[in-house]
Structures are given as structure tokens and as C-alpha cells.
Amino acid sequence: QKEVEQNSGPLSVPEGAIASLNCTYSDRGSQSFFWYRQYSGKSPELIMSIYSNGDKEDGRFTAQLNKASQYVSLLIRDSQPSDSATYLCAGYGGATNKLIFGTGTLLAVQP
Amino acid sequence: NAGVMQNPRHLVRRRGQEARLRCSPMKGHSHVYWYRQLPEEGLKFMVYLQKENIIDESGMPKERFSAEFPKEGPSILRIQQVVRGDSAAYFCASSPIGTEGTEAFFGQGTRLTVV
């Protein structure tokens, strides 16, 4: 089992809708998770960090963490075409506590 | 405060040559990660370094690849005798410490093309 898993998508949503991106992880010891956004041809950009169970909101973005289910999600409200990108979930894990990424979910927001 | 700096941004090498990719972490950051990304694929972990120490190199190919992060200067990812399959984007990320929960920030990447 991969340590951090994401559905590769693409996930297509209409402009103004809520986009829901999901991630599961296998290392029960992982305590913190991150969402990065990567536009085509660019480098990943950190957009959200979450460290405790529950929701964390930042503008149109909400990160959710459920440690019991080993599940992390990112909700994007009022999706805009400019949100179209690949979203990468990451967490610390493994024997050396390195930062591990999922394969990313491609989000396409249709105008 | 400058971000993570990678150079060169683009590198073209002929098969059999050496490629040296440099990563200067953010000021105050002592940990560096290197990742490789093929087109339309995710970030594949390669190596995790602290100054003067390799913490985890489990993602590095056994041959031709090496990495270092000296006490002074940038981290270097070195690929000897490059082959076409080495063509990819190589990203580094830095963090201030290596503990759980520390945010890591990426450089702009180096796009390596082997011809």
C-alpha cells in the first residue's frame, strides 16, 4: 500500500461549485498533513497545513483531517477557473519521518 | 527573505555527460528534500538531507546518482553518465527543521533534458 494515496482524477467541476479533493494515508503515526497546488509547468506551492482532527478554514479553502479514518480532504468553495491545477497531498512518514507526497489530483474548473 | 533557489532552471545534457543540479535552501533552513517528476506524474521522493548528513536516500537509484548538502553552500544533486530516462523536472524543497509538522517550501525546479 502506498503511504499517501490520491485519486488522480481529473476532477471536473463547474465554476462556482465546491471541489472536494481526497487523500488517505497508511502511517498511523503521521500527525500533520499539507496540501500543495501545482500549476502545469510550475513548482508545488503550499496552500494549507493541518495538524489536528477537524476542519481548518482559510478563505475559500477548508482542510479536513480525520486521524481515526486516516483521511485528509481539501474543499474549495466557489471554484474558479484559476483553481484548475494539480493538488498534492503530503504527510510525514516512514522510518526517517520524511515528507511523502501522493500522486496528485488534477482539478479542472469549467467556466 | 529569498525563497528556495534552484539552478539552472533548464539543463540540456548529451547522453553520457554529467548533470549537476543546485539547491540553495531558504535562509535558516537546514533540511533539503529532492524530488523527481516525470510529465503528468507525481513527485517521487529521491533523497532527504540535513547539512553534512544524508538522512534518507531510499528513493535514489543505486547507480549514477548522488547528493550532498555541505556545511557551506548549496545542496547538489549529481547525475553521472546521464541517459534519456533521466529527463525530468527535479525539485528541491527546504524546511527549517526535520520534525513532524514542519512546512516545506519548493524551489522553481530544474528541467533536465537529455539528448
PDB file of C-alpha atoms in Angstrom:
ATOM      1  CA  GLN A   1       0.000   0.000   0.000  1.00  0.00           C
ATOM      2  CA  LYS A   2       1.304   3.443  -0.906  1.00  0.00           C
ATOM      3  CA  GLU A   3       1.925   5.703   2.059  1.00  0.00           C
ATOM      4  CA  VAL A   4      -0.156   8.602   0.716  1.00  0.00           C
ATOM      5  CA  GLU A   5      -2.859   7.915  -1.876  1.00  0.00           C
ATOM      6  CA  GLN A   6      -4.969  10.206  -4.003  1.00  0.00           C
ATOM      7  CA  ASN A   7      -7.390   9.723  -6.853  1.00  0.00           C
ATOM      8  CA  SER A   8      -5.549  11.026  -9.911  1.00  0.00           C
ATOM      9  CA  GLY A   9      -8.706  12.435 -11.472  1.00  0.00           C
ATOM     10  CA  PRO A  10      -9.294  14.501 -13.426  1.00  0.00           C
ATOM     11  CA  LEU A  11     -11.967  16.014 -11.242  1.00  0.00           C
ATOM     12  CA  SER A  12     -14.137  18.361 -13.257  1.00  0.00           C
ATOM     13  CA  VAL A  13     -16.439  20.864 -11.538  1.00  0.00           C
ATOM     14  CA  PRO A  14     -18.387  23.859 -12.870  1.00  0.00           C
ATOM     15  CA  GLU A  15     -17.369  27.353 -11.890  1.00  0.00           C
ATOM     16  CA  GLY A  16     -18.861  28.335  -8.542  1.00  0.00           C
ATOM     17  CA  ALA A  17     -19.233  24.750  -7.307  1.00  0.00           C
ATOM     18  CA  ILE A  18     -17.452  23.084  -4.392  1.00  0.00           C
ATOM     19  CA  ALA A  19     -14.471  20.915  -5.340  1.00  0.00           C
ATOM     20  CA  SER A  20     -13.685  18.068  -2.953  1.00  0.00           C
ATOM     21  CA  LEU A  21     -10.232  16.502  -3.058  1.00  0.00           C
ATOM     22  CA  ASN A  22      -9.422  13.441  -1.002  1.00  0.00           C
ATOM     23  CA  CYS A  23      -6.341  11.709   0.356  1.00  0.00           C
ATOM     24  CA  THR A  24      -5.721   8.639   2.518  1.00  0.00           C
ATOM     25  CA  TYR A  25      -2.561   7.673   4.346  1.00  0.00           C
ATOM     26  CA  SER A  26      -1.206   4.454   5.780  1.00  0.00           C
ATOM     27  CA  ASP A  27       1.167   5.610   8.554  1.00  0.00           C
ATOM     28  CA  ARG A  28      -0.916   5.927  11.734  1.00  0.00           C
ATOM     29  CA  GLY A  29       1.953   7.824  13.322  1.00  0.00           C
ATOM     30  CA  SER A  30       1.611  10.732  10.883  1.00  0.00           C
ATOM     31  CA  GLN A  31       0.396  13.821  12.673  1.00  0.00           C
ATOM     32  CA  SER A  32       0.463  16.615  10.109  1.00  0.00           C
ATOM     33  CA  PHE A  33      -0.637  16.986   6.519  1.00  0.00           C
ATOM     34  CA  PHE A  34      -0.217  19.502   3.778  1.00  0.00           C
ATOM     35  CA  TRP A  35      -1.916  20.463   0.553  1.00  0.00           C
ATOM     36  CA  TYR A  36       0.138  21.841  -2.293  1.00  0.00           C
ATOM     37  CA  ARG A  37      -1.133  23.281  -5.565  1.00  0.00           C
ATOM     38  CA  GLN A  38       0.873  22.798  -8.731  1.00  0.00           C
ATOM     39  CA  TYR A  39       0.061  24.584 -11.959  1.00  0.00           C
ATOM     40  CA  SER A  40       1.207  22.959 -15.166  1.00  0.00           C
ATOM     41  CA  GLY A  41       4.923  23.543 -15.695  1.00  0.00           C
ATOM     42  CA  LYS A  42       5.377  25.168 -12.286  1.00  0.00           C
ATOM     43  CA  SER A  43       6.604  24.064  -8.879  1.00  0.00           C
ATOM     44  CA  PRO A  44       4.338  22.999  -5.990  1.00  0.00           C
ATOM     45  CA  GLU A  45       3.052  25.788  -3.768  1.00  0.00           C
ATOM     46  CA  LEU A  46       1.971  25.178  -0.171  1.00  0.00           C
ATOM     47  CA  ILE A  47      -1.640  26.260   0.340  1.00  0.00           C
ATOM     48  CA  MET A  48      -2.819  24.536   3.547  1.00  0.00           C
ATOM     49  CA  SER A  49      -1.368  22.777   6.576  1.00  0.00           C
ATOM     50  CA  ILE A  50      -3.437  20.807   9.088  1.00  0.00           C
ATOM     51  CA  TYR A  51      -2.228  19.286  12.335  1.00  0.00           C
ATOM     52  CA  SER A  52      -5.283  18.255  14.343  1.00  0.00           C
ATOM     53  CA  ASN A  53      -8.563  16.463  13.780  1.00  0.00           C
ATOM     54  CA  GLY A  54     -11.353  18.558  12.372  1.00  0.00           C
ATOM     55  CA  ASP A  55     -11.550  21.422   9.932  1.00  0.00           C
ATOM     56  CA  LYS A  56      -9.236  24.299   9.193  1.00  0.00           C
ATOM     57  CA  GLU A  57     -10.503  27.129   7.030  1.00  0.00           C
ATOM     58  CA  ASP A  58      -8.520  29.692   5.054  1.00  0.00           C
ATOM     59  CA  GLY A  59     -10.557  31.815   2.682  1.00  0.00           C
ATOM     60  CA  ARG A  60     -12.227  29.569   0.123  1.00  0.00           C
ATOM     61  CA  PHE A  61     -10.173  26.568   1.243  1.00  0.00           C
ATOM     62  CA  THR A  62     -11.052  24.125   4.024  1.00  0.00           C
ATOM     63  CA  ALA A  63      -8.793  21.260   5.017  1.00  0.00           C
ATOM     64  CA  GLN A  64     -10.264  18.359   6.964  1.00  0.00           C
ATOM     65  CA  LEU A  65      -8.365  15.712   8.917  1.00  0.00           C
ATOM     66  CA  ASN A  66      -9.781  12.500  10.365  1.00  0.00           C
ATOM     67  CA  LYS A  67      -6.995  10.561  12.055  1.00  0.00           C
ATOM     68  CA  ALA A  68      -9.226   7.635  13.022  1.00  0.00           C
ATOM     69  CA  SER A  69     -10.080   7.035   9.358  1.00  0.00           C
ATOM     70  CA  GLN A  70      -6.621   8.143   8.142  1.00  0.00           C
ATOM     71  CA  TYR A  71      -8.285  10.555   5.766  1.00  0.00           C
ATOM     72  CA  VAL A  72      -7.469  14.096   4.681  1.00  0.00           C
ATOM     73  CA  SER A  73      -9.517  16.272   2.373  1.00  0.00           C
ATOM     74  CA  LEU A  74      -9.451  19.712   0.806  1.00  0.00           C
ATOM     75  CA  LEU A  75     -12.631  21.585  -0.071  1.00  0.00           C
ATOM     76  CA  ILE A  76     -12.529  24.537  -2.425  1.00  0.00           C
ATOM     77  CA  ARG A  77     -15.660  26.656  -2.296  1.00  0.00           C
ATOM     78  CA  ASP A  78     -16.804  28.876  -5.159  1.00  0.00           C
ATOM     79  CA  SER A  79     -14.336  27.193  -7.513  1.00  0.00           C
ATOM     80  CA  GLN A  80     -12.771  29.443 -10.120  1.00  0.00           C
ATOM     81  CA  PRO A  81     -11.093  28.545 -13.422  1.00  0.00           C
ATOM     82  CA  SER A  82      -7.859  29.810 -11.852  1.00  0.00           C
ATOM     83  CA  ASP A  83      -8.120  26.941  -9.340  1.00  0.00           C
ATOM     84  CA  SER A  84      -7.514  24.473 -12.175  1.00  0.00           C
ATOM     85  CA  ALA A  85      -4.294  22.723 -11.194  1.00  0.00           C
ATOM     86  CA  THR A  86      -2.965  19.521  -9.690  1.00  0.00           C
ATOM     87  CA  TYR A  87      -3.436  19.288  -5.926  1.00  0.00           C
ATOM     88  CA  LEU A  88      -0.879  17.269  -3.992  1.00  0.00           C
ATOM     89  CA  CYS A  89      -1.443  15.826  -0.530  1.00  0.00           C
ATOM     90  CA  ALA A  90       1.633  15.282   1.648  1.00  0.00           C
ATOM     91  CA  GLY A  91       2.440  13.949   5.077  1.00  0.00           C
ATOM     92  CA  TYR A  92       5.405  12.905   7.161  1.00  0.00           C
ATOM     93  CA  GLY A  93       6.014   9.201   7.414  1.00  0.00           C
ATOM     94  CA  GLY A  94       8.384   6.304   7.234  1.00  0.00           C
ATOM     95  CA  ALA A  95      11.263   5.392   9.477  1.00  0.00           C
ATOM     96  CA  THR A  96      13.078   8.671   8.819  1.00  0.00           C
ATOM     97  CA  ASN A  97       9.982  10.867   9.029  1.00  0.00           C
ATOM     98  CA  LYS A  98      10.394  12.203   5.524  1.00  0.00           C
ATOM     99  CA  LEU A  99       7.822  14.271   3.648  1.00  0.00           C
ATOM    100  CA  ILE A 100       5.896  11.986   1.303  1.00  0.00           C
ATOM    101  CA  PHE A 101       3.544  13.048  -1.489  1.00  0.00           C
ATOM    102  CA  GLY A 102       0.555  11.469  -3.099  1.00  0.00           C
ATOM    103  CA  THR A 103       0.415  11.356  -6.882  1.00  0.00           C
ATOM    104  CA  GLY A 104      -1.876  14.374  -7.024  1.00  0.00           C
ATOM    105  CA  THR A 105      -5.422  15.036  -8.262  1.00  0.00           C
ATOM    106  CA  LEU A 106      -5.934  17.122 -11.386  1.00  0.00           C
ATOM    107  CA  LEU A 107      -8.767  19.612 -10.895  1.00  0.00           C
ATOM    108  CA  ALA A 108     -10.446  21.253 -13.878  1.00  0.00           C
ATOM    109  CA  VAL A 109     -12.907  24.070 -13.174  1.00  0.00           C
ATOM    110  CA  GLN A 110     -15.179  24.628 -16.164  1.00  0.00           C
ATOM    111  CA  PRO A 111     -16.255  28.234 -16.855  1.00  0.00           C
TER     112      PRO A 111
ATOM    113  CA  ASN B   1      13.868  36.683   2.526  1.00  0.00           C
ATOM    114  CA  ALA B   2      14.652  34.841  -0.653  1.00  0.00           C
ATOM    115  CA  GLY B   3      12.848  31.600  -1.305  1.00  0.00           C
ATOM    116  CA  VAL B   4      14.370  28.291  -2.285  1.00  0.00           C
ATOM    117  CA  MET B   5      16.678  28.849  -5.232  1.00  0.00           C
ATOM    118  CA  GLN B   6      17.431  26.196  -7.800  1.00  0.00           C
ATOM    119  CA  ASN B   7      19.803  26.467 -10.710  1.00  0.00           C
ATOM    120  CA  PRO B   8      19.993  26.059 -13.513  1.00  0.00           C
ATOM    121  CA  ARG B   9      16.300  26.303 -14.417  1.00  0.00           C
ATOM    122  CA  HIS B  10      16.892  24.363 -17.618  1.00  0.00           C
ATOM    123  CA  LEU B  11      19.743  21.992 -18.342  1.00  0.00           C
ATOM    124  CA  VAL B  12      20.461  20.126 -21.545  1.00  0.00           C
ATOM    125  CA  ARG B  13      22.971  17.293 -21.468  1.00  0.00           C
ATOM    126  CA  ARG B  14      24.070  14.739 -24.047  1.00  0.00           C
ATOM    127  CA  ARG B  15      23.894  11.081 -23.124  1.00  0.00           C
ATOM    128  CA  GLY B  16      26.913  10.109 -21.056  1.00  0.00           C
ATOM    129  CA  GLN B  17      27.579  13.592 -19.657  1.00  0.00           C
ATOM    130  CA  GLU B  18      27.207  14.642 -16.039  1.00  0.00           C
ATOM    131  CA  ALA B  19      24.427  16.816 -14.679  1.00  0.00           C
ATOM    132  CA  ARG B  20      24.806  18.924 -11.532  1.00  0.00           C
ATOM    133  CA  LEU B  21      21.686  20.456 -10.040  1.00  0.00           C
ATOM    134  CA  ARG B  22      21.960  23.004  -7.250  1.00  0.00           C
ATOM    135  CA  CYS B  23      19.555  23.944  -4.496  1.00  0.00           C
ATOM    136  CA  SER B  24      20.031  26.791  -2.047  1.00  0.00           C
ATOM    137  CA  PRO B  25      17.503  26.463   0.781  1.00  0.00           C
ATOM    138  CA  MET B  26      15.645  29.330   2.364  1.00  0.00           C
ATOM    139  CA  LYS B  27      17.616  31.271   4.942  1.00  0.00           C
ATOM    140  CA  GLY B  28      17.602  29.423   8.240  1.00  0.00           C
ATOM    141  CA  HIS B  29      16.579  26.102   6.680  1.00  0.00           C
ATOM    142  CA  SER B  30      18.845  23.161   7.353  1.00  0.00           C
ATOM    143  CA  HIS B  31      16.902  20.332   5.700  1.00  0.00           C
ATOM    144  CA  VAL B  32      16.550  19.663   1.996  1.00  0.00           C
ATOM    145  CA  TYR B  33      14.471  17.189   0.003  1.00  0.00           C
ATOM    146  CA  TRP B  34      14.955  16.299  -3.655  1.00  0.00           C
ATOM    147  CA  TYR B  35      12.070  15.001  -5.784  1.00  0.00           C
ATOM    148  CA  ARG B  36      11.825  13.930  -9.414  1.00  0.00           C
ATOM    149  CA  GLN B  37       8.726  14.484 -11.527  1.00  0.00           C
ATOM    150  CA  LEU B  38       8.058  12.997 -14.923  1.00  0.00           C
ATOM    151  CA  PRO B  39       5.426  14.646 -17.177  1.00  0.00           C
ATOM    152  CA  GLU B  40       1.883  14.011 -15.949  1.00  0.00           C
ATOM    153  CA  GLU B  41       3.194  12.135 -12.900  1.00  0.00           C
ATOM    154  CA  GLY B  42       3.525  12.844  -9.192  1.00  0.00           C
ATOM    155  CA  LEU B  43       6.529  13.850  -7.130  1.00  0.00           C
ATOM    156  CA  LYS B  44       8.802  10.916  -6.494  1.00  0.00           C
ATOM    157  CA  PHE B  45      10.951  11.178  -3.383  1.00  0.00           C
ATOM    158  CA  MET B  46      14.664  10.798  -4.022  1.00  0.00           C
ATOM    159  CA  VAL B  47      16.704  11.924  -1.030  1.00  0.00           C
ATOM    160  CA  TYR B  48      16.409  13.800   2.261  1.00  0.00           C
ATOM    161  CA  LEU B  49      19.448  15.630   3.633  1.00  0.00           C
ATOM    162  CA  GLN B  50      20.479  17.671   6.580  1.00  0.00           C
ATOM    163  CA  LYS B  51      23.662  19.756   6.462  1.00  0.00           C
ATOM    164  CA  GLU B  52      26.603  17.327   6.147  1.00  0.00           C
ATOM    165  CA  ASN B  53      24.314  14.314   6.562  1.00  0.00           C
ATOM    166  CA  ILE B  54      22.156  12.120   4.339  1.00  0.00           C
ATOM    167  CA  ILE B  55      19.073  11.184   6.350  1.00  0.00           C
ATOM    168  CA  ASP B  56      17.254   9.055   3.792  1.00  0.00           C
ATOM    169  CA  GLU B  57      18.336   8.137   0.266  1.00  0.00           C
ATOM    170  CA  SER B  58      15.885   5.309  -0.249  1.00  0.00           C
ATOM    171  CA  GLY B  59      14.480   6.911  -3.399  1.00  0.00           C
ATOM    172  CA  MET B  60      17.798   7.368  -5.157  1.00  0.00           C
ATOM    173  CA  PRO B  61      18.796   4.964  -7.919  1.00  0.00           C
ATOM    174  CA  LYS B  62      21.738   2.864  -6.710  1.00  0.00           C
ATOM    175  CA  GLU B  63      23.992   3.883  -9.568  1.00  0.00           C
ATOM    176  CA  ARG B  64      24.912   7.207 -11.169  1.00  0.00           C
ATOM    177  CA  PHE B  65      23.006   9.383  -8.680  1.00  0.00           C
ATOM    178  CA  SER B  66      24.443  11.091  -5.623  1.00  0.00           C
ATOM    179  CA  ALA B  67      23.532  14.004  -3.396  1.00  0.00           C
ATOM    180  CA  GLU B  68      25.263  16.159  -0.853  1.00  0.00           C
ATOM    181  CA  PHE B  69      24.498  19.120   1.376  1.00  0.00           C
ATOM    182  CA  PRO B  70      27.748  20.582   2.670  1.00  0.00           C
ATOM    183  CA  LYS B  71      28.134  22.795   5.706  1.00  0.00           C
ATOM    184  CA  GLU B  72      28.606  25.773   3.402  1.00  0.00           C
ATOM    185  CA  GLY B  73      26.979  26.191   0.021  1.00  0.00           C
ATOM    186  CA  PRO B  74      24.041  24.661  -1.801  1.00  0.00           C
ATOM    187  CA  SER B  75      22.825  21.111  -1.892  1.00  0.00           C
ATOM    188  CA  ILE B  76      23.950  19.328  -5.054  1.00  0.00           C
ATOM    189  CA  LEU B  77      22.194  16.501  -6.883  1.00  0.00           C
ATOM    190  CA  ARG B  78      24.655  14.862  -9.240  1.00  0.00           C
ATOM    191  CA  ILE B  79      23.750  12.525 -12.068  1.00  0.00           C
ATOM    192  CA  GLN B  80      26.643  10.824 -13.811  1.00  0.00           C
ATOM    193  CA  GLN B  81      26.511   9.378 -17.331  1.00  0.00           C
ATOM    194  CA  VAL B  82      23.011  10.651 -17.975  1.00  0.00           C
ATOM    195  CA  VAL B  83      20.572   8.628 -20.085  1.00  0.00           C
ATOM    196  CA  ARG B  84      17.378   9.727 -21.826  1.00  0.00           C
ATOM    197  CA  GLY B  85      15.296   8.288 -18.994  1.00  0.00           C
ATOM    198  CA  ASP B  86      16.808  10.861 -16.633  1.00  0.00           C
ATOM    199  CA  SER B  87      14.933  13.624 -18.467  1.00  0.00           C
ATOM    200  CA  ALA B  88      12.526  15.052 -15.899  1.00  0.00           C
ATOM    201  CA  ALA B  89      11.858  18.012 -13.633  1.00  0.00           C
ATOM    202  CA  TYR B  90      13.874  17.898 -10.430  1.00  0.00           C
ATOM    203  CA  PHE B  91      12.524  19.845  -7.495  1.00  0.00           C
ATOM    204  CA  CYS B  92      14.062  20.576  -4.158  1.00  0.00           C
ATOM    205  CA  ALA B  93      12.224  21.663  -1.039  1.00  0.00           C
ATOM    206  CA  SER B  94      13.633  23.005   2.199  1.00  0.00           C
ATOM    207  CA  SER B  95      12.410  23.103   5.786  1.00  0.00           C
ATOM    208  CA  PRO B  96      13.854  24.722   8.899  1.00  0.00           C
ATOM    209  CA  ILE B  97      13.966  21.536  10.935  1.00  0.00           C
ATOM    210  CA  GLY B  98      13.258  17.911  10.307  1.00  0.00           C
ATOM    211  CA  THR B  99      10.494  17.249  12.762  1.00  0.00           C
ATOM    212  CA  GLU B 100       6.926  16.228  12.102  1.00  0.00           C
ATOM    213  CA  GLY B 101       4.762  19.181  11.167  1.00  0.00           C
ATOM    214  CA  THR B 102       7.408  21.395   9.652  1.00  0.00           C
ATOM    215  CA  GLU B 103       6.299  23.145   6.485  1.00  0.00           C
ATOM    216  CA  ALA B 104       8.492  22.653   3.425  1.00  0.00           C
ATOM    217  CA  PHE B 105       8.811  25.069   0.514  1.00  0.00           C
ATOM    218  CA  PHE B 106       9.795  24.334  -3.044  1.00  0.00           C
ATOM    219  CA  GLY B 107      12.205  25.878  -5.476  1.00  0.00           C
ATOM    220  CA  GLN B 108      11.306  26.542  -9.113  1.00  0.00           C
ATOM    221  CA  GLY B 109      12.820  23.265 -10.257  1.00  0.00           C
ATOM    222  CA  THR B 110      15.417  22.256 -12.807  1.00  0.00           C
ATOM    223  CA  ARG B 111      14.176  20.807 -16.090  1.00  0.00           C
ATOM    224  CA  LEU B 112      16.744  18.327 -17.302  1.00  0.00           C
ATOM    225  CA  THR B 113      16.668  17.252 -20.924  1.00  0.00           C
ATOM    226  CA  VAL B 114      18.995  14.505 -22.111  1.00  0.00           C
ATOM    227  CA  VAL B 115      19.565  14.449 -25.854  1.00  0.00           C
TER     228      VAL B 115
END
